[in-house]
mmCIF file of C-alpha atoms and ligand atoms in Angstrom:
data_model
loop_
_atom_site.group_PDB
_atom_site.id
_atom_site.type_symbol
_atom_site.label_atom_id
_atom_site.label_comp_id
_atom_site.label_asym_id
_atom_site.label_seq_id
_atom_site.Cartn_x
_atom_site.Cartn_y
_atom_site.Cartn_z
ATOM 1 C CA MET A 1 0.000 0.000 0.000
ATOM 2 C CA GLY A 2 1.433 3.455 -0.943
ATOM 3 C CA ILE A 3 2.007 6.119 1.677
ATOM 4 C CA SER A 4 -0.783 8.297 0.321
ATOM 5 C CA ARG A 5 -3.306 5.492 0.864
ATOM 6 C CA LEU A 6 -2.097 4.910 4.384
ATOM 7 C CA ASN A 7 -2.356 8.575 5.212
ATOM 8 C CA SER A 8 -5.661 9.235 3.541
ATOM 9 C CA ALA A 9 -7.312 6.931 6.065
ATOM 10 C CA GLN A 10 -5.949 8.979 8.902
ATOM 11 C CA LEU A 11 -7.072 12.561 8.247
ATOM 12 C CA SER A 12 -9.852 12.895 10.793
ATOM 13 C CA ASP A 13 -12.577 15.504 10.438
ATOM 14 C CA GLU A 14 -11.178 17.236 13.475
ATOM 15 C CA LEU A 15 -7.732 17.507 11.932
ATOM 16 C CA PHE A 16 -9.203 18.598 8.610
ATOM 17 C CA GLN A 17 -10.943 21.440 10.467
ATOM 18 C CA LYS A 18 -7.676 22.409 12.121
ATOM 19 C CA PHE A 19 -5.788 22.506 8.825
ATOM 20 C CA SER A 20 -8.533 24.405 7.073
ATOM 21 C CA LYS A 21 -8.685 26.965 9.880
ATOM 22 C CA LEU A 22 -4.926 27.397 9.615
ATOM 23 C CA VAL A 23 -5.120 27.918 5.838
ATOM 24 C CA TYR A 24 -8.005 30.333 6.253
ATOM 25 C CA ASP A 25 -6.398 32.365 9.050
ATOM 26 C CA THR A 26 -3.067 32.697 7.312
ATOM 27 C CA ALA A 27 -3.862 32.845 3.594
ATOM 28 C CA GLY A 28 -7.581 33.585 3.513
ATOM 29 C CA ILE A 29 -8.124 30.410 1.474
ATOM 30 C CA TYR A 30 -11.390 28.726 2.367
ATOM 31 C CA LEU A 31 -11.311 24.913 2.227
ATOM 32 C CA HIS A 32 -14.828 23.591 2.649
ATOM 33 C CA GLU A 33 -15.668 19.945 3.507
ATOM 34 C CA GLY A 34 -15.622 18.950 -0.168
ATOM 35 C CA LYS A 35 -11.929 19.836 -0.323
ATOM 36 C CA LYS A 36 -10.897 17.177 2.161
ATOM 37 C CA SER A 37 -9.474 14.712 -0.365
ATOM 38 C CA LEU A 38 -7.680 17.541 -2.168
ATOM 39 C CA LEU A 39 -6.109 18.639 1.114
ATOM 40 C CA GLN A 40 -5.105 15.047 1.886
ATOM 41 C CA ALA A 41 -3.431 14.598 -1.477
ATOM 42 C CA ARG A 42 -1.503 17.797 -1.022
ATOM 43 C CA LEU A 43 -0.541 17.038 2.568
ATOM 44 C CA ASN A 44 0.773 13.667 1.423
ATOM 45 C CA LYS A 45 3.255 15.475 -0.787
ATOM 46 C CA ARG A 46 4.648 17.327 2.203
ATOM 47 C CA LEU A 47 4.713 14.180 4.375
ATOM 48 C CA ARG A 48 6.750 12.474 1.685
ATOM 49 C CA ALA A 49 9.092 15.448 1.361
ATOM 50 C CA THR A 50 9.655 15.875 5.095
ATOM 51 C CA GLY A 51 9.554 12.226 6.148
ATOM 52 C CA ILE A 52 6.934 13.068 8.809
ATOM 53 C CA LYS A 53 4.742 10.036 9.446
ATOM 54 C CA SER A 54 1.307 11.401 10.335
ATOM 55 C CA TYR A 55 -0.941 14.394 9.667
ATOM 56 C CA GLU A 56 -1.103 15.095 13.370
ATOM 57 C CA GLU A 57 2.666 15.258 13.727
ATOM 58 C CA TYR A 58 2.859 17.386 10.585
ATOM 59 C CA TYR A 59 0.294 19.820 11.976
ATOM 60 C CA LYS A 60 2.365 20.252 15.151
ATOM 61 C CA TYR A 61 5.513 20.766 13.116
ATOM 62 C CA LEU A 62 3.799 23.285 10.854
ATOM 63 C CA THR A 63 2.376 25.382 13.666
ATOM 64 C CA ASN A 64 5.721 25.675 15.407
ATOM 65 C CA PRO A 65 6.903 29.205 14.472
ATOM 66 C CA SER A 66 10.504 28.034 14.127
ATOM 67 C CA ASN A 67 9.421 25.928 11.105
ATOM 68 C CA PHE A 68 8.298 28.889 8.996
ATOM 69 C CA GLY A 69 10.221 27.462 6.011
ATOM 70 C CA GLU A 70 7.884 24.475 5.980
ATOM 71 C CA PHE A 71 4.925 26.812 6.208
ATOM 72 C CA ILE A 72 5.936 28.350 2.879
ATOM 73 C CA HIS A 73 6.178 24.855 1.313
ATOM 74 C CA PHE A 74 2.797 24.008 2.778
ATOM 75 C CA LEU A 75 1.173 27.090 1.231
ATOM 76 C CA ASP A 76 2.918 26.208 -2.035
ATOM 77 C CA VAL A 77 1.151 22.860 -2.241
ATOM 78 C CA ILE A 78 -2.175 24.235 -1.043
ATOM 79 C CA SER A 79 -2.523 26.940 -3.660
ATOM 80 C CA THR A 80 -3.760 26.072 -7.125
ATOM 81 C CA ASN A 81 -1.703 27.770 -9.767
ATOM 82 C CA LEU A 82 -3.419 27.141 -13.099
ATOM 83 C CA THR A 83 -2.734 29.970 -15.519
ATOM 84 C CA TYR A 84 -1.853 30.592 -19.161
ATOM 85 C CA PHE A 85 -0.792 33.378 -21.497
ATOM 86 C CA PHE A 86 -3.579 35.752 -22.550
ATOM 87 C CA ARG A 87 -6.097 33.989 -20.336
ATOM 88 C CA GLU A 88 -9.515 35.636 -20.765
ATOM 89 C CA TYR A 89 -8.465 37.400 -23.924
ATOM 90 C CA GLN A 90 -11.196 40.071 -23.650
ATOM 91 C CA HIS A 91 -9.229 41.661 -20.823
ATOM 92 C CA PHE A 92 -6.212 42.240 -23.036
ATOM 93 C CA ASP A 93 -8.429 43.531 -25.791
ATOM 94 C CA PHE A 94 -9.976 45.992 -23.334
ATOM 95 C CA LEU A 95 -6.547 47.003 -22.087
ATOM 96 C CA GLU A 96 -5.379 47.748 -25.627
ATOM 97 C CA LYS A 97 -8.538 49.410 -26.955
ATOM 98 C CA VAL A 98 -9.914 51.255 -23.929
ATOM 99 C CA ALA A 99 -7.724 51.381 -20.832
ATOM 100 C CA LEU A 100 -4.356 52.189 -22.412
ATOM 101 C CA PRO A 101 -5.593 54.926 -24.788
ATOM 102 C CA GLU A 102 -7.361 56.521 -21.809
ATOM 103 C CA ILE A 103 -4.455 56.187 -19.374
ATOM 104 C CA THR A 104 -1.750 57.330 -21.798
ATOM 105 C CA SER A 105 -3.674 60.334 -23.102
ATOM 106 C CA LYS A 106 -4.366 61.530 -19.557
ATOM 107 C CA LYS A 107 -0.718 61.027 -18.588
ATOM 108 C CA LEU A 108 0.487 62.910 -21.655
ATOM 109 C CA LYS A 109 -1.836 65.793 -20.877
ATOM 110 C CA ASP A 110 -0.603 65.905 -17.270
ATOM 111 C CA GLY A 111 3.049 65.627 -18.329
ATOM 112 C CA ASP A 112 3.361 62.422 -16.320
ATOM 113 C CA ARG A 113 5.199 59.336 -17.669
ATOM 114 C CA ARG A 114 4.767 56.953 -14.773
ATOM 115 C CA ILE A 115 2.517 53.939 -15.301
ATOM 116 C CA ARG A 116 2.268 51.168 -12.715
ATOM 117 C CA MET A 117 0.320 47.932 -12.877
ATOM 118 C CA TRP A 118 -0.075 45.104 -10.384
ATOM 119 C CA SER A 119 -0.684 41.447 -11.118
ATOM 120 C CA ALA A 120 -1.848 40.098 -7.746
ATOM 121 C CA GLY A 121 -1.729 36.288 -7.648
ATOM 122 C CA CYS A 122 0.505 36.116 -10.727
ATOM 123 C CA SER A 123 1.301 32.390 -10.448
ATOM 124 C CA THR A 124 4.046 31.269 -12.873
ATOM 125 C CA GLY A 125 4.236 34.642 -14.660
ATOM 126 C CA GLU A 126 2.068 34.184 -17.737
ATOM 127 C CA GLU A 127 -0.339 36.933 -16.639
ATOM 128 C CA PRO A 128 2.180 39.749 -15.953
ATOM 129 C CA TYR A 129 4.196 38.836 -19.059
ATOM 130 C CA SER A 130 0.998 38.956 -21.151
ATOM 131 C CA ILE A 131 0.181 42.382 -19.726
ATOM 132 C CA ALA A 132 3.735 43.540 -20.440
ATOM 133 C CA MET A 133 3.575 42.341 -24.071
ATOM 134 C CA CYS A 134 0.243 44.041 -24.561
ATOM 135 C CA VAL A 135 1.423 47.359 -23.077
ATOM 136 C CA LEU A 136 4.816 47.463 -24.824
ATOM 137 C CA THR A 137 3.159 46.668 -28.152
ATOM 138 C CA PHE A 138 0.646 49.458 -27.523
ATOM 139 C CA PHE A 139 3.421 51.945 -26.720
ATOM 140 C CA GLU A 140 5.262 51.039 -29.872
ATOM 141 C CA LYS A 141 2.214 51.386 -32.085
ATOM 142 C CA ASN A 142 0.755 54.525 -30.524
ATOM 143 C CA THR A 143 3.216 56.559 -28.520
ATOM 144 C CA GLN A 144 6.535 55.690 -30.132
ATOM 145 C CA LYS A 145 8.281 58.937 -29.230
ATOM 146 C CA VAL A 146 7.375 58.865 -25.550
ATOM 147 C CA LYS A 147 9.715 57.323 -22.999
ATOM 148 C CA TRP A 148 7.347 55.791 -20.467
ATOM 149 C CA ASP A 149 8.366 54.871 -16.953
ATOM 150 C CA PHE A 150 6.384 51.644 -16.981
ATOM 151 C CA LYS A 151 6.566 48.793 -14.456
ATOM 152 C CA ILE A 152 4.489 45.808 -13.424
ATOM 153 C CA LEU A 153 4.602 44.447 -9.904
ATOM 154 C CA ALA A 154 3.765 40.734 -9.942
ATOM 155 C CA THR A 155 3.094 39.044 -6.604
ATOM 156 C CA ASP A 156 2.098 35.627 -5.342
ATOM 157 C CA ILE A 157 2.031 33.800 -2.038
ATOM 158 C CA SER A 158 3.870 30.793 -3.489
ATOM 159 C CA THR A 159 7.642 30.918 -3.802
ATOM 160 C CA ARG A 160 7.588 27.836 -6.049
ATOM 161 C CA VAL A 161 5.545 29.552 -8.791
ATOM 162 C CA LEU A 162 7.613 32.716 -8.448
ATOM 163 C CA GLN A 163 10.799 30.787 -9.178
ATOM 164 C CA THR A 164 9.312 29.623 -12.480
ATOM 165 C CA ALA A 165 8.050 33.126 -13.221
ATOM 166 C CA ILE A 166 11.469 34.691 -12.648
ATOM 167 C CA LYS A 167 13.169 32.131 -14.911
ATOM 168 C CA GLY A 168 10.608 32.928 -17.593
ATOM 169 C CA ILE A 169 11.148 29.711 -19.558
ATOM 170 C CA TYR A 170 8.064 28.044 -21.019
ATOM 171 C CA SER A 171 7.449 24.926 -23.096
ATOM 172 C CA GLU A 172 6.224 25.248 -26.668
ATOM 173 C CA ASP A 173 2.823 24.098 -25.570
ATOM 174 C CA ARG A 174 2.456 26.896 -23.024
ATOM 175 C CA VAL A 175 3.194 29.708 -25.465
ATOM 176 C CA LYS A 176 0.615 28.483 -28.007
ATOM 177 C CA LYS A 177 -1.815 31.264 -27.126
ATOM 178 C CA VAL A 178 0.741 34.031 -27.633
ATOM 179 C CA PRO A 179 0.015 35.844 -30.924
ATOM 180 C CA PRO A 180 2.818 34.974 -33.415
ATOM 181 C CA ALA A 181 4.097 38.559 -33.776
ATOM 182 C CA MET A 182 4.483 38.829 -30.000
ATOM 183 C CA LYS A 183 6.070 35.399 -29.781
ATOM 184 C CA ASN A 184 8.708 36.505 -32.286
ATOM 185 C CA ARG A 185 9.345 39.783 -30.603
ATOM 186 C CA PHE A 186 9.305 38.861 -26.926
ATOM 187 C CA PHE A 187 10.653 35.295 -26.748
ATOM 188 C CA ILE A 188 13.950 33.670 -27.543
ATOM 189 C CA LYS A 189 13.877 30.058 -28.645
ATOM 190 C CA ILE A 190 16.409 27.960 -26.793
ATOM 191 C CA VAL A 191 17.054 24.253 -26.316
ATOM 192 C CA GLN A 192 16.911 22.945 -22.764
ATOM 193 C CA ASN A 193 17.504 19.268 -21.987
ATOM 194 C CA GLY A 194 16.991 18.453 -25.640
ATOM 195 C CA GLU A 195 13.627 20.234 -25.741
ATOM 196 C CA LYS A 196 12.795 23.432 -27.629
ATOM 197 C CA VAL A 197 11.599 26.025 -25.095
ATOM 198 C CA TYR A 198 10.792 29.734 -25.072
ATOM 199 C CA GLN A 199 12.540 32.225 -22.841
ATOM 200 C CA VAL A 200 11.071 35.678 -22.263
ATOM 201 C CA SER A 201 13.299 38.461 -23.545
ATOM 202 C CA GLU A 202 15.216 40.916 -21.380
ATOM 203 C CA GLU A 203 12.884 43.653 -22.626
ATOM 204 C CA LEU A 204 9.962 41.912 -20.901
ATOM 205 C CA LYS A 205 11.897 40.880 -17.816
ATOM 206 C CA LYS A 206 12.987 44.463 -17.277
ATOM 207 C CA VAL A 207 9.447 45.724 -16.806
ATOM 208 C CA VAL A 208 8.196 42.971 -14.469
ATOM 209 C CA THR A 209 9.264 42.671 -10.821
ATOM 210 C CA PHE A 210 8.259 39.513 -8.966
ATOM 211 C CA ARG A 211 7.786 39.504 -5.194
ATOM 212 C CA ARG A 212 6.290 37.124 -2.662
ATOM 213 C CA LEU A 213 3.224 38.651 -1.065
ATOM 214 C CA ASN A 214 0.373 37.132 0.875
ATOM 215 C CA LEU A 215 -2.643 39.279 -0.012
ATOM 216 C CA LYS A 216 -3.808 38.952 3.590
ATOM 217 C CA ASP A 217 -0.628 40.601 4.899
ATOM 218 C CA ARG A 218 0.359 44.259 4.967
ATOM 219 C CA TYR A 219 1.291 45.608 1.519
ATOM 220 C CA PRO A 220 4.844 46.977 1.485
ATOM 221 C CA PHE A 221 4.298 49.568 -1.269
ATOM 222 C CA LYS A 222 2.540 52.856 -1.826
ATOM 223 C CA GLY A 223 1.084 52.618 -5.302
ATOM 224 C CA PRO A 224 -0.897 54.018 -6.935
ATOM 225 C CA PHE A 225 -1.501 51.577 -9.774
ATOM 226 C CA GLU A 226 -3.311 52.480 -12.972
ATOM 227 C CA VAL A 227 -4.348 48.846 -13.422
ATOM 228 C CA ILE A 228 -4.707 45.919 -11.043
ATOM 229 C CA PHE A 229 -5.285 42.346 -12.200
ATOM 230 C CA CYS A 230 -6.508 40.050 -9.446
ATOM 231 C CA ARG A 231 -7.934 37.197 -11.448
ATOM 232 C CA ASN A 232 -8.849 33.707 -10.317
ATOM 233 C CA VAL A 233 -7.458 34.340 -6.862
ATOM 234 C CA MET A 234 -10.528 35.421 -4.943
ATOM 235 C CA ILE A 235 -12.368 32.204 -5.740
ATOM 236 C CA TYR A 236 -10.377 30.684 -2.889
ATOM 237 C CA PHE A 237 -11.576 33.261 -0.358
ATOM 238 C CA ASP A 238 -14.927 33.489 1.375
ATOM 239 C CA LYS A 239 -17.124 36.584 0.905
ATOM 240 C CA PRO A 240 -15.970 38.570 3.965
ATOM 241 C CA THR A 241 -12.311 38.025 3.011
ATOM 242 C CA GLN A 242 -13.046 38.924 -0.615
ATOM 243 C CA GLY A 243 -14.700 42.161 0.481
ATOM 244 C CA GLU A 244 -11.866 43.091 2.807
ATOM 245 C CA LEU A 245 -9.163 42.341 0.207
ATOM 246 C CA ILE A 246 -10.918 44.173 -2.602
ATOM 247 C CA ARG A 247 -11.297 47.295 -0.504
ATOM 248 C CA ARG A 248 -7.658 47.106 0.531
ATOM 249 C CA MET A 249 -6.316 46.393 -2.967
ATOM 250 C CA THR A 250 -8.393 49.027 -4.660
ATOM 251 C CA SER A 251 -7.248 51.651 -2.175
ATOM 252 C CA TYR A 252 -3.969 51.347 -4.142
ATOM 253 C CA LEU A 253 -5.727 52.067 -7.429
ATOM 254 C CA ALA A 254 -5.351 55.529 -9.016
ATOM 255 C CA PRO A 255 -8.622 57.425 -9.658
ATOM 256 C CA GLY A 256 -9.924 56.192 -13.019
ATOM 257 C CA GLY A 257 -7.781 53.038 -12.653
ATOM 258 C CA TYR A 258 -9.072 49.626 -13.698
ATOM 259 C CA PHE A 259 -9.558 46.480 -11.642
ATOM 260 C CA PHE A 260 -9.787 43.123 -13.420
ATOM 261 C CA VAL A 261 -11.137 39.958 -11.799
ATOM 262 C CA GLY A 262 -11.594 36.457 -13.254
ATOM 263 C CA HIS A 263 -14.734 35.784 -15.294
ATOM 264 C CA SER A 264 -15.997 33.260 -12.774
ATOM 265 C CA GLU A 265 -15.622 35.816 -9.990
ATOM 266 C CA SER A 266 -18.158 38.443 -9.198
ATOM 267 C CA LEU A 267 -18.016 41.460 -6.969
ATOM 268 C CA ALA A 268 -21.783 41.380 -6.581
ATOM 269 C CA GLY A 269 -22.859 41.785 -2.977
ATOM 270 C CA LEU A 270 -19.501 43.216 -1.932
ATOM 271 C CA ASN A 271 -19.148 46.763 -0.763
ATOM 272 C CA HIS A 272 -16.294 48.032 -2.952
ATOM 273 C CA GLY A 273 -17.098 51.496 -4.307
ATOM 274 C CA LEU A 274 -16.020 50.615 -7.861
ATOM 275 C CA LYS A 275 -17.939 51.320 -11.042
ATOM 276 C CA TYR A 276 -18.959 48.274 -13.086
ATOM 277 C CA VAL A 277 -17.608 48.601 -16.648
ATOM 278 C CA MET A 278 -18.258 45.183 -18.153
ATOM 279 C CA PRO A 279 -18.123 41.575 -16.930
ATOM 280 C CA ALA A 280 -15.036 41.152 -14.735
ATOM 281 C CA ILE A 281 -13.843 44.756 -15.285
ATOM 282 C CA TYR A 282 -14.346 47.588 -12.765
ATOM 283 C CA GLN A 283 -13.126 51.165 -12.541
ATOM 284 C CA LYS A 284 -12.330 53.397 -9.607
ATOM 285 C CA PRO A 285 -14.397 56.575 -9.879
HETATM 286 C C1 SAM B 301 -5.314 30.087 -10.271
HETATM 287 S S1 SAM B 301 -3.898 31.109 -10.011
HETATM 288 C C2 SAM B 301 -4.334 32.515 -10.977
HETATM 289 C C3 SAM B 301 -3.181 33.035 -11.795
HETATM 290 C C4 SAM B 301 -3.503 34.211 -12.698
HETATM 291 N N1 SAM B 301 -3.937 35.364 -11.957
HETATM 292 C C5 SAM B 301 -4.557 33.845 -13.723
HETATM 293 O O1 SAM B 301 -5.704 34.268 -13.615
HETATM 294 O O2 SAM B 301 -4.239 33.073 -14.641
HETATM 295 C C6 SAM B 301 -4.165 31.677 -8.334
HETATM 296 C C7 SAM B 301 -2.887 32.183 -7.674
HETATM 297 O O3 SAM B 301 -3.239 32.864 -6.476
HETATM 298 C C8 SAM B 301 -2.239 32.611 -5.517
HETATM 299 N N2 SAM B 301 -2.783 32.861 -4.148
HETATM 300 C C9 SAM B 301 -3.684 32.135 -3.456
HETATM 301 N N3 SAM B 301 -3.887 32.679 -2.240
HETATM 302 C C10 SAM B 301 -3.104 33.791 -2.164
HETATM 303 C C11 SAM B 301 -2.867 34.766 -1.154
HETATM 304 N N4 SAM B 301 -3.474 34.716 0.048
HETATM 305 N N5 SAM B 301 -1.998 35.758 -1.422
HETATM 306 C C12 SAM B 301 -1.373 35.801 -2.627
HETATM 307 N N6 SAM B 301 -1.535 34.907 -3.616
HETATM 308 C C13 SAM B 301 -2.402 33.913 -3.391
HETATM 309 C C14 SAM B 301 -1.867 31.160 -5.755
HETATM 310 O O4 SAM B 301 -0.579 30.840 -5.252
HETATM 311 C C15 SAM B 301 -1.945 31.054 -7.274
HETATM 312 O O5 SAM B 301 -0.688 31.198 -7.899
#
């Protein structure tokens, strides 16, 4: 019998509640009863990696403040990191056709060149790199003579995904959704372990800064951001946490700035003070 089978029999409801409370209190991620087998599978990974024999022992180890390193690994396996380039393409279309013309013309009028965007819950980097490609292409097409001071802050709670994001190397399969002209301009084809892979160019890397940040913690920056993407992150949080985080995040949004959420997420019923623009897109008045 494999270790995962042995362990799966042992996660009591009581212990499941303890783990889910811990995940909720620290990361805001809400694991309801139906997530028990998912939690077990993920805990098994950490038991294997640490050599700890039972969930109970692991829980004790995890909640000992001197084992903070393991806490980061634990959050790494708990979070779900699915993402891809140009996910929910309408958002990039809106960025190019509405948000960027509006933002850049206002900035030019005000004599301001600073544009900041935030990808909150950026996972392995596809989202911030897609935003960067979209913005740099827009600048080149529309405001060629202007030297913008443009930066994207990309944050995630998981150090594992951030390592991949910083490397910026993706398999051929993962870059399929990148429009060919952008693929040519912003990626370098290299061979890694006998496989053809795509590495993001220095031009893209230069505009994206990756940092670990738990959205529930204090934010160590001032903003303001013209655009915030927080997509497919809030689905893990319960309503009160969603409301609290949205209010906090959008307090870093510049007036007129845009807030993007995932298409399966809705801000309905939350007190956020934003103007609805279209599905999954909001604007700060
Ligand atoms: C499904 S991915 C979404 C990636 C990308 N935004 C997209 O839409 O394709 C969700 C990401 O949120 C991150 N996450 C979950 N809880 C978080 C928290 N409390 N603080 C920061 N990031 C969190 C996860 O680590 C994961 O990488």
